Short mmCIF file of C-alpha atoms in Angstrom, two decimals:
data_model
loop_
_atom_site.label_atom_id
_atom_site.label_comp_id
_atom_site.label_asym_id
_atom_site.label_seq_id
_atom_site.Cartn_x
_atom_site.Cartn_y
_atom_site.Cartn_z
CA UNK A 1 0.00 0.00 0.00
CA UNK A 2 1.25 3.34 -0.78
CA UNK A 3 0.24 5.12 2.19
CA UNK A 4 1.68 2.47 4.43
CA UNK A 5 5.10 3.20 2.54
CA UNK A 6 4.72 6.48 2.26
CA UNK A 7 4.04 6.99 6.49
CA UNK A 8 6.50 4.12 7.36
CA UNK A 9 9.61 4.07 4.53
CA UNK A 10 10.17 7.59 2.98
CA UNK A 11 9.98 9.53 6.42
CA UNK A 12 13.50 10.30 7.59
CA UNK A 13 14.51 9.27 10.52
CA UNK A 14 17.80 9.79 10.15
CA UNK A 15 17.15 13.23 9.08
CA UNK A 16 15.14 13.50 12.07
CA UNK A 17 17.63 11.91 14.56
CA UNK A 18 20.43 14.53 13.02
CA UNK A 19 18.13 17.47 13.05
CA UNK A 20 16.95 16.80 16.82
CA UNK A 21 20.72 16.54 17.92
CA UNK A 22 21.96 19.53 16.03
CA UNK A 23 22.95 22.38 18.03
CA UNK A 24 21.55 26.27 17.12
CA UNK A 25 24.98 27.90 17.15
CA UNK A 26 26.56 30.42 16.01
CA UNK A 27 30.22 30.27 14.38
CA UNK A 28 32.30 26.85 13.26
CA UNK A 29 34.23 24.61 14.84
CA UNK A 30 36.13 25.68 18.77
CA UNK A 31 34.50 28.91 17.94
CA UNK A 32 30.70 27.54 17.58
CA UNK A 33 28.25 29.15 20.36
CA UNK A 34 25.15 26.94 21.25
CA UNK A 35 23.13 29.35 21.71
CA UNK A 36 20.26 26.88 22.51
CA UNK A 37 22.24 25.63 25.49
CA UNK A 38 23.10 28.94 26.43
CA UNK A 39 19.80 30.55 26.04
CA UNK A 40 17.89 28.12 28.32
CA UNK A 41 20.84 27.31 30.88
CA UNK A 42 20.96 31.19 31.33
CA UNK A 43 16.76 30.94 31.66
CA UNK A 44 16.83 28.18 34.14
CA UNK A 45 19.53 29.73 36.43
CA UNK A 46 17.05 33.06 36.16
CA UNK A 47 13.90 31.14 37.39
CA UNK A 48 16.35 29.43 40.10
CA UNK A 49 17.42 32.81 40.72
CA UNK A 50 14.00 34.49 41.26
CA UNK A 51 12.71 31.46 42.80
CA UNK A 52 14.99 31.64 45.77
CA UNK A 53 15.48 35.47 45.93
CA UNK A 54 11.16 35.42 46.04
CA UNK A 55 11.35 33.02 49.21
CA UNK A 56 14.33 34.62 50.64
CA UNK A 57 12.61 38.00 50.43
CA UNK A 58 8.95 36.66 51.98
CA UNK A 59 11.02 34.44 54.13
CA UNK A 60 9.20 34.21 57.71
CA UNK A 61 10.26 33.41 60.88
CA UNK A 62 7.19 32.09 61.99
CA UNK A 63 5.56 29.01 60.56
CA UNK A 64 6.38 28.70 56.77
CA UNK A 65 4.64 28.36 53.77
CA UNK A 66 4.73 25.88 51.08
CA UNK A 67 7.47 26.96 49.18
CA UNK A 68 9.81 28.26 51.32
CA UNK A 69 9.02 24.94 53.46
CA UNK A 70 10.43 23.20 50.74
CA UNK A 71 13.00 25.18 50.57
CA UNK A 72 14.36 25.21 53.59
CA UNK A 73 13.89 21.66 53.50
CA UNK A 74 16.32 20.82 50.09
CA UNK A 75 18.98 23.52 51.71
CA UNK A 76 19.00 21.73 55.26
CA UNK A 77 19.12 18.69 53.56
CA UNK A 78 21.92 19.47 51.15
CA UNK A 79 23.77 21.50 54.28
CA UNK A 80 23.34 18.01 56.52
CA UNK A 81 24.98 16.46 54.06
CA UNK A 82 28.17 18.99 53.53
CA UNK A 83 28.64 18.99 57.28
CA UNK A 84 28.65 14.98 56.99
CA UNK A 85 31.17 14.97 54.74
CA UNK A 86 33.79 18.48 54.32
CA UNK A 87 34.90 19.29 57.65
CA UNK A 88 35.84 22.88 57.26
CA UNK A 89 34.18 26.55 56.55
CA UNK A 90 30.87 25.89 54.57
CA UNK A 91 29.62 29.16 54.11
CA UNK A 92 30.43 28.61 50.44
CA UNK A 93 30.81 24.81 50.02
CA UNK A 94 27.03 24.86 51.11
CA UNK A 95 25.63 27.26 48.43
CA UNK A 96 27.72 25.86 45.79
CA UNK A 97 26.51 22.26 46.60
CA UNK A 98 22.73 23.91 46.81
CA UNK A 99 23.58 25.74 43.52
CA UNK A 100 24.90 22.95 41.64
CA UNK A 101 22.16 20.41 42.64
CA UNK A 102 19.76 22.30 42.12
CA UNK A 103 21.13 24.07 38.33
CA UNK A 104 21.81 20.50 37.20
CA UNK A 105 18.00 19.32 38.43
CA UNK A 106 16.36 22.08 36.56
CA UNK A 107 18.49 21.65 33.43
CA UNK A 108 18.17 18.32 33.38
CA UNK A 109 14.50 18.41 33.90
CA UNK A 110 14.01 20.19 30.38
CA UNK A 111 14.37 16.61 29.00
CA UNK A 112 11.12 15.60 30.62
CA UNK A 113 9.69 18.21 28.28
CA UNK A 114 7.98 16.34 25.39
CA UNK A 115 11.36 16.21 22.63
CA UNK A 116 9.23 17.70 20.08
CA UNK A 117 7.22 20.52 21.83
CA UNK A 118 9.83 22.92 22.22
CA UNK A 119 11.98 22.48 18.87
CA UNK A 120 8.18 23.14 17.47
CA UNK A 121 7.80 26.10 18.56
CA UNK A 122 11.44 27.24 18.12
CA UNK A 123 10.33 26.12 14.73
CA UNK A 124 7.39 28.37 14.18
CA UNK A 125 9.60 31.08 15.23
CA UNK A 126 12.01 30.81 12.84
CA UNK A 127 14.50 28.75 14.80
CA UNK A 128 15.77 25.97 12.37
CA UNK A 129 17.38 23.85 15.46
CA UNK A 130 16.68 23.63 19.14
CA UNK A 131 18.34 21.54 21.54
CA UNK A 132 16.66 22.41 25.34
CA UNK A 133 18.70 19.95 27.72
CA UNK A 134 22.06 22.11 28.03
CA UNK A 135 23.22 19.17 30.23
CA UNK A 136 22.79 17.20 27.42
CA UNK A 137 25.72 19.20 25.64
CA UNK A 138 28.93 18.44 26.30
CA UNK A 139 29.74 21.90 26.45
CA UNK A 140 27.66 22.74 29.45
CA UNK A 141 29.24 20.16 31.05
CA UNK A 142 32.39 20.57 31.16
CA UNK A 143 32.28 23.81 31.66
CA UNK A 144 30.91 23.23 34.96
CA UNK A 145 33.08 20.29 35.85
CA UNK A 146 36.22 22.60 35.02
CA UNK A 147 34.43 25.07 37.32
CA UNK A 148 34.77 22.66 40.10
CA UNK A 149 37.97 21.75 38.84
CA UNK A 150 39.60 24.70 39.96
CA UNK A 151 37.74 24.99 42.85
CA UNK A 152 39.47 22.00 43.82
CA UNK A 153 42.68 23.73 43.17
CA UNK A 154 41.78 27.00 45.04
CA UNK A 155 40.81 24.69 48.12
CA UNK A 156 44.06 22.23 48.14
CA UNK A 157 45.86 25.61 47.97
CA UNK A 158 43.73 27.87 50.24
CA UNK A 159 44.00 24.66 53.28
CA UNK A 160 47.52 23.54 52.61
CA UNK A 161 49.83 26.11 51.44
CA UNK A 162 51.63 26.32 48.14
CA UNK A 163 54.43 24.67 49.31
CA UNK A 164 52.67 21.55 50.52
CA UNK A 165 50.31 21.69 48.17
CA UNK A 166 52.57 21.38 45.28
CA UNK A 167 55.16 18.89 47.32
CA UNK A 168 52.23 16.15 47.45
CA UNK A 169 52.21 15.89 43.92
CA UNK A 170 55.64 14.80 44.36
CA UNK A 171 54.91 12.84 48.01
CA UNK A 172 51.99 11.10 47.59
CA UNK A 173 50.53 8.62 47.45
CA UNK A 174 53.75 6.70 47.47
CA UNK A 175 55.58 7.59 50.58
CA UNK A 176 59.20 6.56 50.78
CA UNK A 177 61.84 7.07 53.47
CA UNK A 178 65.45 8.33 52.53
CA UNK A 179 66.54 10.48 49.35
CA UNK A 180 66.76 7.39 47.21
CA UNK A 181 63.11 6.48 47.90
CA UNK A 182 61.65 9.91 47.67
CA UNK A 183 63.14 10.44 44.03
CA UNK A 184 62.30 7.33 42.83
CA UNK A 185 58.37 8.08 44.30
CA UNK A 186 58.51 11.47 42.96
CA UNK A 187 58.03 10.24 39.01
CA UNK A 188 54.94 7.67 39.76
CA UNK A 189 53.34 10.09 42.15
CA UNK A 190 53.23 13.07 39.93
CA UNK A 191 51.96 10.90 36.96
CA UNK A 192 49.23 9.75 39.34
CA UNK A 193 48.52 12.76 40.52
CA UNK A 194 48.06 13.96 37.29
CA UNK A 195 45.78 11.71 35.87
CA UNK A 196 43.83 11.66 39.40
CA UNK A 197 43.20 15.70 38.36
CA UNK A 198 42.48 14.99 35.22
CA UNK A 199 40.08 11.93 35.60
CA UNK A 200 38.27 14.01 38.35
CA UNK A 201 36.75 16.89 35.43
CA UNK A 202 36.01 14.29 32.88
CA UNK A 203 34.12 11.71 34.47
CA UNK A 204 32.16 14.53 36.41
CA UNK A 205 31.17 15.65 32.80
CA UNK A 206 31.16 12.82 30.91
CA UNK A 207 28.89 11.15 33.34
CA UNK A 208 26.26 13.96 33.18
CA UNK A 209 26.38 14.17 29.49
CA UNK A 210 26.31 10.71 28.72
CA UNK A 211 23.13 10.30 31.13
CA UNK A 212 21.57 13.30 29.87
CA UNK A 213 22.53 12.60 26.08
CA UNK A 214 21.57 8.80 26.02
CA UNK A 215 18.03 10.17 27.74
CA UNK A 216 17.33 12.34 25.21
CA UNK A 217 18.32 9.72 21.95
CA UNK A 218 16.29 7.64 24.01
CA UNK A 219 13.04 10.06 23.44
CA UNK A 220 14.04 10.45 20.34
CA UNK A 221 14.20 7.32 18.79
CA UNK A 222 10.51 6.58 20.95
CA UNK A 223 9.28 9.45 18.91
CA UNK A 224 10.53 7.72 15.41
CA UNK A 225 7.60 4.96 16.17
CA UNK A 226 5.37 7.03 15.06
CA UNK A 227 7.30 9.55 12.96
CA UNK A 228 5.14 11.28 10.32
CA UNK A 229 2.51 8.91 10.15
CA UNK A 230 -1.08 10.46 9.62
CA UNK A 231 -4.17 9.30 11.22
CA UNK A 232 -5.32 8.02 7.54
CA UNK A 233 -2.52 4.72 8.40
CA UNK A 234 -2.65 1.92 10.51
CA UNK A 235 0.29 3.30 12.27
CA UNK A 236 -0.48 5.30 14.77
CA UNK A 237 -3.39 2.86 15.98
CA UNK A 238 -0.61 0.09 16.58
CA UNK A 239 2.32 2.10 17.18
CA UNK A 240 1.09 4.71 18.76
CA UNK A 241 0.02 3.29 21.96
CA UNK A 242 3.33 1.47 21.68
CA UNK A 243 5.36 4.74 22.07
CA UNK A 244 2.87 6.10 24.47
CA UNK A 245 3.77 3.14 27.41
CA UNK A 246 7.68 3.30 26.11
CA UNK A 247 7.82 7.02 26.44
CA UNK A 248 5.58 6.65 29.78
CA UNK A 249 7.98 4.27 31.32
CA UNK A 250 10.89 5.98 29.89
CA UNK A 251 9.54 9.18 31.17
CA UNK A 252 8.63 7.87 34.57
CA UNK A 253 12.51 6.21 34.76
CA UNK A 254 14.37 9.23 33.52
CA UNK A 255 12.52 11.57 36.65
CA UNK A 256 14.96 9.55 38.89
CA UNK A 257 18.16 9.57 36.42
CA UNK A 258 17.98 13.30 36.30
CA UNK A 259 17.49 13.84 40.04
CA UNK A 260 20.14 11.28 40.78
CA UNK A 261 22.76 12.57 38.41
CA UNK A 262 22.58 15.86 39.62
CA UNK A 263 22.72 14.28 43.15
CA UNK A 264 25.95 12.25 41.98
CA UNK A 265 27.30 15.62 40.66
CA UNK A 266 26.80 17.44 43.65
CA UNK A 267 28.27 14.81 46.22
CA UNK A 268 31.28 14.44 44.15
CA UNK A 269 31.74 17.71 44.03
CA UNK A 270 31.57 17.98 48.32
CA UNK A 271 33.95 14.80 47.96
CA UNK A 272 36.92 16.10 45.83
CA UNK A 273 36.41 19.37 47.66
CA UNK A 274 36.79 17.44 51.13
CA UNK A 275 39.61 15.40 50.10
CA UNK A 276 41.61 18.47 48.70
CA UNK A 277 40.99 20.14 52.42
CA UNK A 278 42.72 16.84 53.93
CA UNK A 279 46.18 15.96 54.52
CA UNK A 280 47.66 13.01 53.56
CA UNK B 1 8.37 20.58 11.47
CA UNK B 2 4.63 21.02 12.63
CA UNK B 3 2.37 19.41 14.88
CA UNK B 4 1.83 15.71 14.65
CA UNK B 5 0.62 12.79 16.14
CA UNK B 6 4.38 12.11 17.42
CA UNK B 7 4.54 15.25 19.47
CA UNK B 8 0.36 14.61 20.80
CA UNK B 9 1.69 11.44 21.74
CA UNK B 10 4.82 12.43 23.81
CA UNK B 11 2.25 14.97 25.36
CA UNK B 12 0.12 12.58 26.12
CA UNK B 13 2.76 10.22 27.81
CA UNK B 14 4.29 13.51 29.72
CA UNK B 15 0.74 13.77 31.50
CA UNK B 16 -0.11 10.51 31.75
CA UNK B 17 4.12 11.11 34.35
CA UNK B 18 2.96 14.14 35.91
CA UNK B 19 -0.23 12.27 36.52
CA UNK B 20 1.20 9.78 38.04
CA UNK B 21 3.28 12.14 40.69
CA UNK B 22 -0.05 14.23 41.38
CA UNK B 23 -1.24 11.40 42.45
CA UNK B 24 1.58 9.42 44.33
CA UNK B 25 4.51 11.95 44.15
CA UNK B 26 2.82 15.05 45.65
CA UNK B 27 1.13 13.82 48.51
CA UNK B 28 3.93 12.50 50.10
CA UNK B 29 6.38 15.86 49.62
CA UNK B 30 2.92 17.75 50.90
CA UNK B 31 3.06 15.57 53.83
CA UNK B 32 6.33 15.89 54.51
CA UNK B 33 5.80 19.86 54.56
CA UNK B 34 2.74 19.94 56.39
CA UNK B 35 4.61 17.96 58.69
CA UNK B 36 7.52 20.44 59.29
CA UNK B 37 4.55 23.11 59.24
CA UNK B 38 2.91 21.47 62.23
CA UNK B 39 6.12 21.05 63.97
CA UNK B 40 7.36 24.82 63.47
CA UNK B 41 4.23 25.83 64.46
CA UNK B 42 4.04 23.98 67.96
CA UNK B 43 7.62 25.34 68.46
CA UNK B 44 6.49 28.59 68.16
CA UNK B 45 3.57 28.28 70.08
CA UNK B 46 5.45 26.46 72.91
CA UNK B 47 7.96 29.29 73.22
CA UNK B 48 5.14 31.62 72.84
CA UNK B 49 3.84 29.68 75.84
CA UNK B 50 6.83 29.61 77.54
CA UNK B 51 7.36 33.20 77.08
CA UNK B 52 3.56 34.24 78.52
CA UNK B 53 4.68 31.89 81.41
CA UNK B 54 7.98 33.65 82.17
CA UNK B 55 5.37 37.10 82.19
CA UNK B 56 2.90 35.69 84.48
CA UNK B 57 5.92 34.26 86.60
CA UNK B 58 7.60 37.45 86.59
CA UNK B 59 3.89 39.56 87.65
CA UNK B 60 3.76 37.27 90.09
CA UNK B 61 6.74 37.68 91.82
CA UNK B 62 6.88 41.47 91.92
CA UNK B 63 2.92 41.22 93.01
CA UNK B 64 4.28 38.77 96.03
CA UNK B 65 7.06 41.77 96.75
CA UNK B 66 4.83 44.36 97.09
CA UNK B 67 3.13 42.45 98.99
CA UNK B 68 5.67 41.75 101.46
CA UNK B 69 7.07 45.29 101.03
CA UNK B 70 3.38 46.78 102.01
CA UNK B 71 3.39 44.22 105.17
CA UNK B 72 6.86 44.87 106.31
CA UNK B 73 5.91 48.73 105.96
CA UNK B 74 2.15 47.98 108.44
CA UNK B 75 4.94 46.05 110.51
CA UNK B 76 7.39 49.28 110.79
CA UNK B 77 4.87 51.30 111.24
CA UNK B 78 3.36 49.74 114.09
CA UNK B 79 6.84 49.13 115.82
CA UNK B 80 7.36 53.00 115.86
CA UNK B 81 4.01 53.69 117.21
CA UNK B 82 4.90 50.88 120.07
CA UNK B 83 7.77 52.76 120.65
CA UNK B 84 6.90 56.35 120.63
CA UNK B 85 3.86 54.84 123.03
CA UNK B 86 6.59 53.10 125.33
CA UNK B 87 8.63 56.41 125.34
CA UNK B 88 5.74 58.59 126.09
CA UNK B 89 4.54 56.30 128.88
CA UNK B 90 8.53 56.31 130.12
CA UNK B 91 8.11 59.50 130.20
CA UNK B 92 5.14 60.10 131.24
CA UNK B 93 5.97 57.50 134.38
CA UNK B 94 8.99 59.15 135.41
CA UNK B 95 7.20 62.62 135.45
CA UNK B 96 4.68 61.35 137.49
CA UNK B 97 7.21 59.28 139.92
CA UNK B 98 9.06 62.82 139.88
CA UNK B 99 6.12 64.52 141.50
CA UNK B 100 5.61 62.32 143.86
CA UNK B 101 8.76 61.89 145.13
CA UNK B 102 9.11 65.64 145.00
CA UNK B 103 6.02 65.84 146.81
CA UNK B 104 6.61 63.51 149.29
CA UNK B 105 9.83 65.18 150.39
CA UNK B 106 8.02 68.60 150.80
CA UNK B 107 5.63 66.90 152.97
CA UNK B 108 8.53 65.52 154.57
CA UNK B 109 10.14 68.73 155.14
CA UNK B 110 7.02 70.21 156.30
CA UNK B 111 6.38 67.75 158.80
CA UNK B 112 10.37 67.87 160.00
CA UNK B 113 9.70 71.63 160.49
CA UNK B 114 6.41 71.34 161.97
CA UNK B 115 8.05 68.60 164.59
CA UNK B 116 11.36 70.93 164.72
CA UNK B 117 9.45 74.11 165.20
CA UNK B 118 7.68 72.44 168.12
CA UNK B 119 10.70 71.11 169.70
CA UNK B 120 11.99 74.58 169.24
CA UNK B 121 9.24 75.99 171.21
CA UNK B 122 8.84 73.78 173.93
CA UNK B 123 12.98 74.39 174.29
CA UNK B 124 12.05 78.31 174.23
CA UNK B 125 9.03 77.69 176.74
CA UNK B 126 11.80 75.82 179.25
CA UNK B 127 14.28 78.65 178.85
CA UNK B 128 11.52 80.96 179.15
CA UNK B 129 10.35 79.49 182.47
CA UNK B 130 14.05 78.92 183.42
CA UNK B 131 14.86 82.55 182.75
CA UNK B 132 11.35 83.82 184.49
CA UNK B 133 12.77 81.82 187.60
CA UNK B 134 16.18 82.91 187.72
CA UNK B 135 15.04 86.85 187.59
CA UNK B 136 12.28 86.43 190.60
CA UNK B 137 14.74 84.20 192.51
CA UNK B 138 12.30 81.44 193.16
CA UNK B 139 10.31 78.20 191.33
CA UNK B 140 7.70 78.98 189.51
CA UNK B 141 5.04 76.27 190.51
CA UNK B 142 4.06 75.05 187.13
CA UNK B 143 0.49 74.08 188.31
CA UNK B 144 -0.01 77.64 190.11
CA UNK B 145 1.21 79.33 187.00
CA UNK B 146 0.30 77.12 184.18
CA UNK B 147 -2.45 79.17 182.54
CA UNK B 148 0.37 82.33 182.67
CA UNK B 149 2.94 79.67 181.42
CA UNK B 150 0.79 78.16 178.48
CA UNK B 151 -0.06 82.11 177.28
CA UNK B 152 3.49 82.54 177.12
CA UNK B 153 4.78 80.08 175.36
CA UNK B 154 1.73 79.98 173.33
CA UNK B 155 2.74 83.76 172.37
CA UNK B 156 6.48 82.29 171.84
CA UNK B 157 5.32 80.20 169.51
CA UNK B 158 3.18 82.88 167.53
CA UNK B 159 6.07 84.92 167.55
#
């Protein structure tokens, strides 16, 4: 049947795969801005922004409402679990752990978004691609895991000194006694330590963006069941409720990927930030 | 890209989720918060109580100072009157023993003087007599001359 070809063979999915994971940027190659990315990370850190400064400003000392109930409940929460685990001055560990959950929620909740709606509209406004989960791009990512990254840095330094800080790279973990043994530690420790600061920004990003990335293909290839059929084919009738239960369940599953990735990325951040504090 | 049966369908699964945490989701974060409601609420109402408490203990303890103050004033007071009574009756005591010891020795006096004034007399009666005798050269017989005798000592003792 021609229709049945027509709705099922000719429609691209490819196309449609490509077009769905295509950035809106501006410029080529190292220089290329996704502006997408940008755009609604800069949006979601506005309504996280308001969000707070709104409950901070109505705050109450006397019984709570709703929101700033649960409010105070995430920042205890996240603040019970900094004082479990970096022994030190929290007065920014705390907000950065509070910022950084709660940034990586809200970016990765745009995924729960149906994948079509918003590239739609972006459509209809002229907007030829539209990617909406920034932590779904690599370079959201990274950037933040480079943030912590030198956080790290500015925290070994700030609790141990240059000297010692840089002397550990040399010292540990391989501890030798006598000049011989300290030389021939020095090589192996530095390499280690080197890859240990390495590995520390890239699975923090990699991690996120492969979660977030592999969620999103996900919805997208649920979508392609269904891809341009019209209600005149037998596709939609048999595929249709097919990707409604696999984008239900898929939906349903990724609500506790996205809040326990940006848990993960938050707790690792406390982690390295606690170990850099300690001595060896 | 427009509108199609794809997209209606992810819609209709992205409900069909938040659905699903209305119903089973929701309820339990809304407990959770009513929860810390209630219990910020009895905290503030217990220190509130605690506070009113601390008042009424604090009213009450100046009311039972006043109290005592007012009593321990009635007490004062009454101790000086007692003793500004005690002191006047002192007083008043030793005036009275005063007079009558001053009285008493007047009357004592008098009555010495009466009793020496007497004496006196009968001594200037005798040396009256004794005198009368000595110038006529003979005893006077008291019993012949008694009335002359008592009329001149009774004018001695005028005089």
């Amino acid at each position: 049947m021609a229709s049945e070809v027509e709705s099922a063979g000719p429609v691209d999915m490819t196309g449609y795969i490509k077009h769905h994971l295509t950035h809106l940027s501006s410029g080529d190659g190292f220089n290329a801005i996704h502006l997408d990315s940008v755009f609604f990370k800069l949006l979601i850190a506005a309504i996280f922004l308001i969000t707070l400064l709104r409950v901070a400003g109505r705050a109450t000392s006397g019984v709570p409402g709703k929101l700033q109930c649960a409010v105070e409940m995430v920042l205890e929460g996240i603040d019970g679990l900094v004082k479990d685990m970096f022994h030190g001055d929290r007065t920014f560990v705390t907000p950065l752990a509070i910022t950084i959950f709660c940034m990586v929620f809200l970016m990765n909740f745009m995924d729960m978004i149906p994948v079509d709606l918003l590239p739609t509209i972006g459509e209809s406004a002229g907007l030829e691609h539209l990617r909406v989960v920034p932590t779904a791009d690599l370079s959201t990512t990274v950037g933040m895991a480079l943030g912590v990254f030198l956080l790290i840095q500015y925290y070994g330094i700030k609790s141990k000194g240059i000297a010692t800080f840089f002397g550990e790279f040399l010292t540990a973990p391989f501890h030798a006694s006598g000049p011989v043994g300290k030389i021939l530690c020095a090589f192996p420790n530095l390499l280690l330590r080197l890859i240990e600061e390495a590995v520390r920004p890239m699975s923090l990003s990699l991690r996120l963006f492969g979660n977030m990335y592999a969620g999103e293909l996900i919805f997208i290839l649920i979508a392609c069941l269904t891809l341009g059929s019209t209600l005149g084919s037998w596709v939609p009738y048999v595929l249709g409720p097919i990707q409604f239960i696999a984008g239900f369940v898929w939906t349903g599953f990724h609500v506790l990927v996205i809040t326990l990735q940006a848990f993960i990325f938050m707790m690792l951040t406390i982690v390295y930030l606690s170990m850099a504090t300690e001595h060896h | 890209m427009s509108i199609t049966i794809t997209l209606l369908i992810q819609g209709l699964a992205f409900f069909a989720v938040a659905w699903l945490v209305m119903q089973f989701g929701w309820p339990l974060i809304n407990k959770a918060i009513e929860e810390r409601q209630a219990k910020i609420a009895s905290g503030l109402a217990a220190a509130d109580r605690g506070q009113k408490d601390l008042e009424d203990a604090q009213a009450k303890a100046q009311e039972i100072i006043k109290d005592a103050r007012s009593r321990a004033q009635v007490l004062v007071d009454q101790a000086a009157k007692r003793s500004n009574e005690l002191v006047e009756e002192a007083k008043n005591s030793a005036v009275s023993e005063g007079e009558r010891l001053i009285s008493a020795a007047r009357a004592e006096i008098g009555a010495e003087s009466t009793r020496v004034r007497a004496e006196l007399r009968g001594q200037v009666a005798a040396l009256a007599v004794k005198g009368a005798e000595q110038v006529l050269g003979r005893e006077v017989n008291a019993q012949a001359h008694a009335a002359l005798l008592d009329e001149l000592a009774g004018q001695i003792a005028a005089g």
